[in-house]
Amino acid sequence: MSDERLKSIDEATVEIIKKAEEENISTVFTRADEIKPCPIGVEESCCKICAMGPCRLPRTKKGEQGLRRGVCGATIDTIVARNFARKIAAGAASHSDHAREVVETFIKTARGETQGFAIKDEVKLIEVALDFGIDINEKSIKDIALELGEKALAQFGRQHGEITYIKKAPLRRQEIWRKHDVVPRGIDREVVEIMHRTHMGVDQEYTHIIQQATRCALADGWGGSMISTDLQDIMFGIPVPTPGTINLGVLKEDHVNVVVHGHEPLLPELLVVASRDPEIKRLAEKMGARGINLAGMCCSANEILMRHGIPCAGNFLQQELALVTGAVELMTVDVQCEMQGLQHVAECFHTKLITTSDRAKIAGATHIQFRPENGLDIAKDILKMAIENYPNRRHAINIPSHSQDTVVGFSHETINYILGGLFRASYRPLNDNIMNGRIRGVAGVVGCNNVRTTHDSGHITLIKELIKNDVLVLTTGCAAMACGKAGLLTPEASHTFAGSGLAEVCEAIGIPPVLHLGSCVDNSRILIAATAMVKEGGLGNDLSDLPAAGAAPEWMSEKAIAIGHYFVASGIFTVFGTTWPTLGSDRVTKYLFEDIGEIYKGMWAYEADPEKAAHLMIEHIDRKRKALGLDKARERVLFDMAMRRALD
Ligand code: SF4
Ligand code: MSK
């Protein structure tokens, strides 16, 4: 096995890593070889929040962790908890600032001040308006949308009370949150309060720091992220099952290739419209290309893949590799998960890197500010720039042949419809199949790629193990794209990879055993789907009663920690892979892995081996089945690792 094969399980990725190495182009894969992670930083045993430090507190010998202190006397527990909380603040801030941009565009759209956007889904507008307590009687769509936009915007700066969407959770869950005083007041307030509390010499009791981190994480999952998903659905349409194609092979040698990368779907939506404009196609042909080929990368890809079937060129670790093909005329980036290394790779080719958000510039890249007021004109200008760049190709083009067909776009609303039908939309069939044991339980597997582990391997190993054991998987983000590339997002995958019970249900309904629910902010769709299962009845009164678990086997971003923590605080057992950012403190780690379960009925776990992680999740699901009295319903036997090895 060559080194490249240890870097990714994806053939297209391996092929282009080799090309980059042969041409001496620095990518995330080569830089990871050059820079080893700091062992003190890995376990978060350092503090640099004041100028008396940095205080590095490496573990010396076992049992000594309680004695380790910084110059100010801060214990290792305080330091690790502060670092953990700051990650959650950054993650929640990222999702929520994305949401704010969406809300502001939504308001401008309601006022008729944007170009190319519309209030597309009036039914969802009404539903969300009712969630916000808006009296819709005798109001026009425009007035309802305006009122909704203003109310949604007020969620960010709210100072007291409770954010609105908390009421969407099961009643039992709301009681738990109120009892433990973690209901978020306003989204921005919770982020600011973490930054204050973790300043030098403020909050220095680790459980108290984690309590605020919990409040902030809930403000993300049941606040910013959920607002973003709902308002995007109203403006761009609720995703429905859509065929798509994924992997670097979607790039086309004889087309002008434009890759749209990042998270906010605002410009990407308009690039889709602009790319279909006959004038743009004519211009591309005039330059000798056969047309424009728009492709997505990371979560922007998920957004336009599930709403428009626009092909996806790859996930997080493939962003630079797309440019190494030599075939990309232009890449747009907005916010989050965009490597600065992109500009270096772009300079090795003819590629233009375009930043489009006033929050994010990259040295050397061209900045074109996206403004919704003339968004369609901006989208067309960007495509024209790409077309003009087509004749500047100066390298041999090397596009891998690999691409995989997928079915994506399973929103909560669609799952409801597919299971129950148009007139009796319902989660009843799902609950019934969990109760009768055909489906063992449900897992949310989400999150990034991390170059410190083999690209896509954690996702695919873990997910295959789950579906083989009859666990239905809901997926988002880069995990979803890994599944797409591995062929798990097709109805046929149930026949090939799923256990007999899950396969029976998937084949009857015609769905894949792994359902693509969208981008990182769309993890809120998983919360809503889980809530719908509770409300349907038969599986307990709370999210923590469900035979369900979560995982992010290849996480790397602070957003992933925020997501994991709102899942845990919502009662879901959640397993992370790669590394775990509290290992410096045994007490904080025990608190998050065990004690917090007493409070929120959900807890964290860390397991770097994805197969073992899958079995932790399955064991948790089985414990929940037993608690619900459903353990007898399954006549199928779970083959654990030892039993399978014995068979081999
Ligand atoms: Fe060191 Fe305390 Fe300053 Fe942190 S706050 S850097 S532990 S002195
Ligand atoms: S893009 S946050 S690497 S999932 Fe949402 Fe992927 Fe993680 Fe970024």
XYZ file of C-alpha atoms and ligand atoms in Angstrom:
664
model
C 0.000 0.000 0.000
C 1.489 3.354 -1.042
C 1.474 6.371 1.256
C -1.267 8.026 -0.797
C -3.532 5.078 -0.081
C -3.149 5.698 3.621
C -4.298 9.261 3.022
C -7.664 8.491 1.464
C -9.907 5.560 0.634
C -11.205 7.497 -2.354
C -9.509 6.584 -5.664
C -10.000 10.027 -7.221
C -8.422 11.680 -4.183
C -5.458 9.297 -4.218
C -4.921 9.960 -7.931
C -4.776 13.736 -7.492
C -2.677 13.612 -4.285
C -0.093 11.738 -6.375
C -0.282 14.370 -9.113
C 0.184 17.189 -6.578
C 3.192 15.423 -5.062
C 4.766 14.787 -8.480
C 4.349 18.465 -9.358
C 5.583 19.604 -5.944
C 2.368 21.433 -5.131
C 1.787 21.918 -1.415
C -1.603 20.630 -0.233
C -3.150 19.837 3.121
C -1.848 16.286 2.744
C 1.825 17.320 2.358
C 1.578 20.019 5.030
C 0.158 17.489 7.493
C 3.261 15.367 6.928
C 5.465 18.375 7.629
C 3.674 19.614 10.777
C 3.037 17.231 13.644
C 0.259 18.152 16.083
C 1.479 19.640 19.374
C 0.961 16.939 22.034
C 0.082 19.502 24.727
C -2.357 21.267 22.435
C -4.019 17.988 21.428
C -5.194 17.436 24.982
C -5.884 21.176 25.462
C -3.425 21.358 28.366
C -2.329 24.883 27.563
C -3.755 28.301 28.267
C -2.818 31.510 26.498
C -5.677 33.775 27.439
C -3.451 36.203 29.350
C 0.081 37.544 28.956
C 1.393 35.882 32.130
C 1.285 32.680 30.084
C 1.138 30.824 27.837
C 0.918 28.203 30.587
C 1.677 24.728 29.307
C 0.598 22.019 31.713
C 1.649 18.670 30.294
C 0.586 15.583 32.159
C 3.575 14.286 34.129
C 2.278 11.224 35.832
C -1.103 9.647 36.304
C -3.228 10.988 39.152
C -1.409 14.314 39.205
C -3.860 16.236 37.044
C -5.597 17.899 40.007
C -2.360 19.597 41.028
C -1.523 21.119 37.656
C -2.062 24.886 37.708
C -1.247 27.901 35.572
C 0.590 31.008 36.837
C -2.723 32.518 38.040
C -3.603 29.308 39.844
C -6.159 28.172 37.230
C -6.479 24.408 37.440
C -6.111 22.115 34.471
C -9.874 21.480 34.785
C -10.623 25.194 34.396
C -8.206 25.535 31.491
C -9.572 22.531 29.588
C -13.201 23.536 30.222
C -12.466 27.099 29.057
C -10.873 25.837 25.847
C -13.824 23.507 25.235
C -16.356 26.288 25.832
C -14.502 28.647 23.481
C -14.715 26.038 20.733
C -18.473 25.906 21.218
C -18.693 29.699 21.138
C -16.786 29.776 17.830
C -18.886 26.990 16.333
C -22.180 28.534 17.406
C -21.029 31.973 16.215
C -20.176 30.565 12.780
C -23.519 28.868 12.221
C -25.401 31.813 13.654
C -23.579 34.492 11.691
C -24.393 32.473 8.578
C -28.013 32.473 9.782
C -27.961 36.245 10.316
C -26.839 36.758 6.711
C -29.704 34.530 5.554
C -32.253 36.408 7.707
C -31.091 39.801 6.437
C -31.371 38.600 2.842
C -34.798 37.137 3.670
C -36.019 40.521 4.942
C -34.674 42.330 1.882
C -36.353 39.709 -0.316
C -39.677 40.227 1.483
C -39.299 43.957 0.833
C -38.596 43.281 -2.836
C -35.070 44.663 -2.555
C -33.142 41.643 -3.837
C -32.431 40.394 -7.322
C -33.069 36.747 -8.135
C -34.507 35.689 -4.751
C -38.157 35.029 -3.885
C -40.393 33.679 -1.161
C -40.651 30.327 -2.887
C -42.354 28.075 -0.347
C -45.413 29.834 1.028
C -46.611 26.749 2.927
C -43.391 26.549 4.920
C -43.523 30.333 5.408
C -46.908 29.957 7.109
C -45.711 27.032 9.240
C -42.631 28.897 10.451
C -44.630 32.099 10.997
C -46.988 30.114 13.258
C -43.976 28.736 15.162
C -43.010 32.357 15.794
C -46.523 33.149 17.041
C -47.366 35.432 14.112
C -51.054 36.085 13.526
C -51.351 35.279 9.820
C -55.022 36.163 9.446
C -55.720 38.498 6.546
C -52.050 39.272 6.092
C -50.350 39.138 2.712
C -47.447 36.767 2.084
C -45.170 39.802 1.945
C -46.325 41.075 5.352
C -46.024 37.634 6.956
C -42.529 37.238 5.538
C -41.503 40.684 6.755
C -42.817 40.040 10.253
C -41.146 36.629 10.331
C -37.840 38.106 9.175
C -37.899 40.791 11.868
C -38.819 38.268 14.573
C -36.098 35.872 13.441
C -33.535 38.688 13.448
C -34.541 39.624 16.989
C -33.536 36.122 18.151
C -29.882 37.057 17.817
C -29.901 40.148 20.010
C -32.526 38.991 22.496
C -31.379 39.608 26.079
C -33.968 37.830 28.255
C -36.510 35.036 28.144
C -36.206 32.041 25.836
C -35.379 31.721 22.147
C -38.516 30.766 20.220
C -37.551 27.396 18.734
C -36.974 25.829 22.149
C -40.724 25.183 22.064
C -40.294 22.865 19.079
C -38.542 20.301 21.304
C -40.523 17.594 23.140
C -42.070 18.962 26.360
C -40.034 16.607 28.547
C -36.820 17.971 26.970
C -37.908 21.561 27.572
C -38.491 20.703 31.250
C -34.958 19.274 31.552
C -33.441 22.394 30.010
C -35.468 24.720 32.249
C -34.686 22.690 35.355
C -30.962 22.958 34.684
C -31.178 26.582 33.555
C -29.672 26.177 30.101
C -32.443 27.580 27.912
C -30.738 30.162 25.672
C -31.894 33.768 26.024
C -30.525 35.127 22.768
C -28.045 33.666 20.320
C -25.432 36.437 20.418
C -25.723 36.839 24.187
C -24.726 33.227 24.831
C -21.635 33.505 22.606
C -20.581 36.768 24.257
C -21.118 35.332 27.709
C -18.787 32.413 26.977
C -16.095 34.841 25.839
C -16.572 36.863 29.027
C -16.662 33.912 31.381
C -13.520 32.416 29.850
C -11.551 35.662 30.061
C -8.720 35.599 32.598
C -10.007 35.389 36.139
C -13.771 35.017 35.628
C -15.570 31.648 35.682
C -13.266 29.088 37.285
C -15.476 26.123 38.076
C -15.544 23.642 35.237
C -19.135 22.422 35.577
C -20.324 26.034 35.611
C -18.300 26.806 32.469
C -19.783 23.746 30.749
C -23.286 24.869 31.750
C -22.818 28.087 29.755
C -21.256 26.114 26.903
C -24.418 24.000 26.885
C -26.670 27.071 26.763
C -24.630 28.404 23.851
C -24.667 25.085 21.954
C -28.462 24.946 22.294
C -28.617 28.494 20.914
C -26.863 27.092 17.861
C -28.846 23.888 17.247
C -32.290 25.111 18.298
C -31.532 28.731 17.303
C -29.132 29.918 14.627
C -28.834 26.692 12.648
C -32.568 26.001 12.738
C -33.449 29.550 11.661
C -30.986 29.285 8.822
C -32.400 25.981 7.557
C -36.015 27.168 7.771
C -35.510 30.513 6.053
C -33.337 28.956 3.350
C -36.120 26.438 2.710
C -38.664 29.257 2.395
C -36.483 31.189 -0.059
C -35.028 28.317 -2.058
C -37.527 25.487 -1.544
C -37.618 22.466 0.760
C -35.227 19.835 -0.593
C -36.880 16.779 -2.111
C -35.156 13.553 -3.198
C -32.991 14.579 -6.121
C -30.543 12.593 -8.229
C -27.002 13.923 -8.274
C -23.411 13.013 -9.021
C -20.407 13.334 -6.760
C -16.599 13.290 -6.838
C -13.829 15.004 -8.775
C -14.953 13.230 -11.937
C -17.867 15.696 -12.240
C -15.411 18.299 -13.596
C -15.469 18.459 -17.419
C -12.411 18.997 -19.582
C -14.311 20.709 -22.417
C -16.399 23.016 -20.182
C -15.691 26.147 -18.184
C -15.518 24.701 -14.666
C -16.704 26.864 -11.777
C -16.508 25.417 -8.262
C -18.594 27.002 -5.534
C -17.223 26.378 -2.047
C -18.256 27.434 1.459
C -21.510 27.474 3.365
C -23.998 30.252 2.661
C -26.245 29.186 -0.224
C -27.100 32.761 -1.285
C -24.613 33.333 -4.135
C -24.603 29.631 -5.072
C -28.384 29.755 -5.707
C -27.886 32.653 -8.124
C -24.896 31.027 -9.801
C -27.217 28.114 -10.578
C -29.716 30.508 -12.194
C -27.000 32.424 -14.052
C -25.311 29.258 -15.316
C -28.546 28.328 -17.087
C -28.787 31.681 -18.871
C -28.481 31.102 -22.680
C -26.339 34.247 -22.971
C -23.770 32.780 -20.568
C -23.740 29.503 -22.497
C -23.210 31.393 -25.764
C -20.294 33.292 -24.257
C -18.709 30.047 -23.084
C -19.082 28.571 -26.571
C -17.537 31.686 -28.085
C -14.450 31.000 -25.960
C -14.239 27.462 -27.328
C -15.887 25.627 -24.399
C -18.995 23.483 -24.687
C -20.690 25.301 -21.826
C -20.488 26.148 -18.146
C -20.073 23.332 -15.646
C -21.019 24.462 -12.161
C -19.931 22.130 -9.343
C -20.061 22.389 -5.563
C -17.546 21.796 -2.776
C -18.210 21.205 0.950
C -21.511 22.450 2.355
C -22.270 24.885 -0.483
C -22.217 21.740 -2.587
C -24.745 20.042 -0.330
C -27.092 23.023 -0.631
C -27.166 23.199 -4.444
C -26.896 19.440 -4.876
C -30.033 18.764 -2.842
C -32.054 21.637 -4.279
C -30.937 21.594 -7.932
C -28.965 18.398 -8.550
C -25.802 20.455 -9.255
C -22.891 17.977 -9.162
C -20.597 17.939 -6.154
C -16.838 17.882 -6.754
C -15.993 16.657 -3.254
C -15.728 17.230 0.448
C -13.394 19.206 2.732
C -10.088 17.463 1.984
C -10.701 17.570 -1.763
C -10.950 21.375 -2.076
C -7.342 21.957 -3.156
C -7.333 18.774 -5.234
C -10.143 20.094 -7.428
C -7.772 22.884 -8.497
C -4.859 20.444 -8.973
C -6.845 18.851 -11.832
C -5.923 21.998 -13.785
C -9.499 22.183 -15.043
C -11.022 24.775 -12.724
C -11.324 28.267 -14.173
C -12.708 29.841 -11.028
C -13.600 28.940 -7.449
C -15.826 31.110 -5.253
C -15.530 30.911 -1.468
C -17.717 32.616 1.135
C -17.278 31.513 4.745
C -16.013 28.513 6.768
C -13.791 25.542 5.929
C -11.951 27.322 3.108
C -8.233 26.584 3.349
C -5.852 29.471 2.771
C -3.771 26.930 0.846
C -6.317 27.274 -1.983
C -4.683 30.507 -3.127
C -1.266 28.840 -3.383
C -2.725 26.005 -5.475
C -4.698 28.469 -7.607
C -1.444 30.327 -8.376
C 0.128 27.073 -9.616
C -2.589 26.986 -12.289
C -4.709 29.547 -14.136
C -7.491 29.333 -11.520
C -9.048 32.481 -10.094
C -9.959 32.298 -6.420
C -12.803 34.694 -5.589
C -13.791 35.606 -2.032
C -17.376 36.873 -1.816
C -18.203 37.584 1.832
C -17.276 40.756 3.712
C -16.392 38.439 6.607
C -13.685 36.521 4.772
C -10.859 37.632 2.518
C -7.823 35.542 1.517
C -4.513 37.225 0.793
C -3.857 37.133 -2.949
C -7.429 36.176 -3.904
C -9.752 38.546 -5.768
C -12.629 39.912 -3.684
C -16.013 40.425 -5.296
C -18.511 41.437 -2.647
C -21.803 39.556 -2.906
C -24.810 41.811 -2.403
C -28.322 40.391 -2.641
C -29.589 43.701 -4.073
C -27.891 42.927 -7.397
C -27.033 39.302 -6.703
C -27.916 37.942 -10.138
C -25.758 40.526 -11.914
C -22.859 39.643 -9.608
C -23.367 35.928 -10.309
C -23.306 36.598 -14.074
C -20.173 38.748 -13.754
C -18.421 35.947 -11.872
C -19.350 33.423 -14.558
C -18.136 35.805 -17.284
C -14.820 36.113 -15.446
C -14.548 32.305 -15.429
C -15.361 32.126 -19.130
C -12.708 34.720 -19.968
C -10.224 32.614 -18.004
C -10.924 29.442 -20.030
C -8.317 30.144 -22.744
C -5.677 30.684 -20.036
C -5.376 26.996 -19.150
C -1.662 26.297 -19.175
C -1.337 22.812 -17.704
C -2.341 19.384 -18.861
C -5.816 18.623 -17.563
C -6.059 15.610 -15.294
C -9.615 14.891 -14.184
C -10.100 11.547 -12.438
C -12.761 9.395 -14.044
C -14.436 8.685 -10.709
C -17.923 9.989 -10.011
C -20.858 8.309 -8.331
C -24.620 8.688 -8.748
C -26.560 9.548 -5.599
C -30.027 10.404 -4.332
C -29.940 13.345 -1.937
C -32.264 15.872 -0.302
C -34.190 14.113 2.475
C -35.603 16.966 4.548
C -37.789 16.267 7.586
C -40.834 17.193 5.492
C -39.841 14.740 2.753
C -39.219 11.887 5.170
C -42.650 12.542 6.627
C -44.222 12.466 3.151
C -42.296 9.464 1.848
C -43.176 7.390 4.874
C -46.776 8.410 5.280
C -47.902 9.652 1.888
C -49.198 13.026 0.752
C -52.505 12.902 2.636
C -51.327 11.152 5.771
C -47.780 12.425 6.124
C -46.458 10.709 9.210
C -43.500 9.110 10.950
C -45.763 6.197 11.965
C -44.218 3.666 9.546
C -40.714 4.530 10.807
C -41.739 4.216 14.446
C -43.605 0.972 13.706
C -40.569 -0.508 11.991
C -38.368 0.466 14.918
C -40.887 -1.031 17.320
C -41.170 -4.283 15.369
C -37.374 -4.471 15.158
C -36.850 -4.346 11.392
C -35.050 -1.073 12.013
C -32.904 -1.321 15.140
C -32.592 2.441 15.591
C -31.518 5.689 13.975
C -28.090 7.338 13.875
C -27.006 10.815 12.851
C -23.502 10.621 11.355
C -22.167 14.036 10.453
C -19.120 16.253 10.290
C -15.907 16.947 8.547
C -12.818 15.247 7.171
C -9.618 15.444 9.167
C -6.223 14.985 7.497
C -4.952 13.311 10.688
C -7.003 10.254 9.760
C -7.551 8.472 6.434
C -9.902 10.621 4.345
C -13.491 9.252 4.309
C -12.445 5.986 5.969
C -13.931 6.744 9.406
C -17.275 7.774 7.915
C -17.625 4.810 5.629
C -16.429 2.139 8.073
C -18.704 3.414 10.821
C -21.747 3.889 8.597
C -21.417 0.512 6.873
C -21.256 -1.138 10.281
C -24.392 0.700 11.399
C -26.516 -0.097 8.365
C -25.327 -3.725 8.374
C -26.789 -3.877 11.863
C -30.127 -2.402 10.729
C -29.509 1.152 11.938
C -30.965 3.791 9.587
C -28.408 6.592 9.108
C -29.172 10.290 8.634
C -26.168 12.237 7.400
C -25.077 15.803 6.636
C -21.965 17.817 5.772
C -18.788 16.170 4.555
C -19.907 12.817 5.990
C -22.825 12.887 3.554
C -20.452 13.472 0.634
C -18.220 10.598 1.766
C -21.332 8.389 1.696
C -22.201 9.630 -1.767
C -18.760 8.766 -3.137
C -18.905 5.305 -1.557
C -22.259 4.545 -3.181
C -24.273 4.521 0.051
C -26.756 7.187 -1.094
C -28.579 5.024 -3.613
C -31.645 2.839 -3.045
C -29.593 -0.136 -4.328
C -27.170 0.323 -1.400
C -29.777 -1.152 0.935
C -29.572 -4.442 -0.946
C -25.741 -4.452 -0.916
C -24.888 -2.999 2.492
C -27.882 -3.024 4.836
C -28.986 -5.715 7.262
C -32.052 -7.681 6.196
C -34.526 -5.734 8.360
C -33.381 -2.282 7.269
C -33.065 -3.465 3.652
C -36.655 -4.742 3.714
C -37.966 -1.329 4.805
C -35.738 0.666 2.431
C -36.667 -1.523 -0.522
C -40.391 -1.256 0.277
C -40.204 2.552 0.356
C -37.473 2.949 -2.262
C -35.009 4.915 -0.126
C -31.274 4.506 0.514
C -30.199 3.137 3.923
C -28.319 6.415 4.435
C -30.386 9.573 4.020
C -28.662 12.812 2.957
C -30.207 15.663 4.981
C -28.013 18.512 3.809
C -25.254 20.775 5.084
C -23.791 21.494 8.555
C -26.581 23.916 9.543
C -29.069 21.235 8.495
C -28.195 19.127 11.517
C -31.211 20.982 12.862
C -33.230 18.801 10.442
C -32.018 15.759 12.413
C -33.265 17.355 15.666
C -36.658 17.979 14.070
C -36.840 14.457 12.614
C -35.996 12.975 16.042
C -38.610 15.209 17.676
C -41.197 14.039 15.130
C -40.401 10.428 16.108
C -41.035 11.242 19.780
C -44.262 13.084 18.981
C -45.490 10.212 16.792
C -45.589 8.020 19.896
C -44.434 4.592 20.982
C -40.771 5.462 21.469
C -40.862 7.291 24.799
C -41.509 10.891 25.790
C -38.161 12.457 25.141
C -35.333 12.513 22.601
C -33.212 10.625 25.126
C -35.699 7.718 25.063
C -35.210 7.091 21.335
C -33.045 4.188 20.147
C -30.763 6.751 18.539
C -27.139 7.929 18.623
C -24.881 10.453 16.908
C -21.314 10.473 15.596
C -18.688 12.602 13.869
C -15.865 10.145 13.135
C -13.641 12.595 11.203
C -14.449 15.910 12.875
C -11.992 18.813 12.743
C -13.933 22.080 13.091
C -15.136 23.972 16.152
C -18.587 23.862 14.580
C -18.527 20.085 14.990
C -18.001 20.462 18.748
C -20.934 22.895 18.952
C -23.092 20.451 16.982
C -22.021 17.465 19.087
C -22.722 19.371 22.274
C -26.245 20.412 21.255
C -26.935 16.779 20.373
C -25.658 15.685 23.806
C -27.684 18.415 25.545
C -30.704 17.261 23.551
C -30.344 13.790 25.084
C -28.389 12.003 22.352
C -25.367 9.752 22.966
C -22.669 11.164 20.657
C -19.344 9.571 19.680
C -16.473 11.541 18.138
C -13.403 10.099 16.422
C -9.920 11.393 15.446
C -9.058 13.128 18.726
C -10.827 14.486 21.780
C -10.246 18.041 23.076
C -10.543 17.544 26.851
C -8.098 14.705 27.421
C -5.877 17.032 29.472
C -8.362 16.910 32.339
C -9.643 13.580 33.626
C -12.345 15.396 35.566
C -13.721 17.405 32.627
C -13.578 14.315 30.412
C -15.439 12.215 32.978
C -17.958 15.016 33.385
C -18.692 15.108 29.634
C -18.587 11.326 29.147
C -20.527 10.274 32.265
C -21.827 12.867 34.731
C -23.541 15.029 32.127
C -25.658 11.989 31.234
C -27.308 12.255 34.649
C -28.374 15.789 33.803
C -29.257 15.770 30.104
C -29.650 11.988 29.533
C -27.179 12.280 26.650
C -23.396 12.106 26.867
C -20.198 12.282 24.833
C -17.866 9.413 23.973
C -14.555 9.304 22.135
C -13.508 6.328 20.064
C -10.946 6.678 17.274
C -11.665 3.218 15.820
C -14.812 3.696 13.683
C -15.874 0.056 13.926
C -15.702 0.175 17.714
C -17.496 3.542 17.631
C -20.326 1.948 15.630
C -20.644 -0.766 18.259
C -20.755 1.775 21.083
C -23.691 3.350 19.247
C -25.400 0.016 18.627
C -25.005 -0.971 22.295
C -26.562 2.342 23.303
C -29.424 1.809 20.839
C -30.009 -1.672 22.262
C -30.067 -0.303 25.829
C -32.724 2.178 24.743
C -34.720 -0.574 23.026
C -34.588 -2.588 26.220
C -35.737 0.376 28.308
C -38.689 0.768 25.931
C -39.464 -2.956 26.185
C -38.606 -3.440 22.500
C -35.689 -5.817 22.962
C -37.881 -8.870 22.390
C -39.190 -7.516 19.097
C -35.936 -8.195 17.277
C -35.535 -11.817 16.435
C -32.345 -10.988 14.456
C -29.002 -11.571 16.156
C -26.358 -8.843 16.278
C -23.045 -10.240 15.149
C -20.459 -8.397 17.175
C -16.819 -8.177 16.102
C -15.793 -11.326 17.967
C -18.634 -13.364 16.424
C -17.772 -12.123 12.932
C -14.106 -12.953 13.405
C -15.129 -16.436 14.544
C -17.163 -16.791 11.313
C -14.208 -15.633 9.203
Fe -1.669 31.124 32.541
Fe -3.787 31.808 34.105
Fe -2.954 33.467 32.157
Fe -4.120 31.158 31.512
S -5.066 32.869 32.577
S -2.282 32.040 30.562
S -3.402 29.822 33.147
S -1.793 32.839 33.971
S -18.049 21.733 5.360
S -17.685 22.081 9.053
S -15.606 20.342 7.000
S -18.712 19.055 7.630
Fe -19.703 22.137 6.379
Fe -17.426 19.799 6.032
Fe -17.067 20.094 8.620
Fe -16.722 22.127 7.051
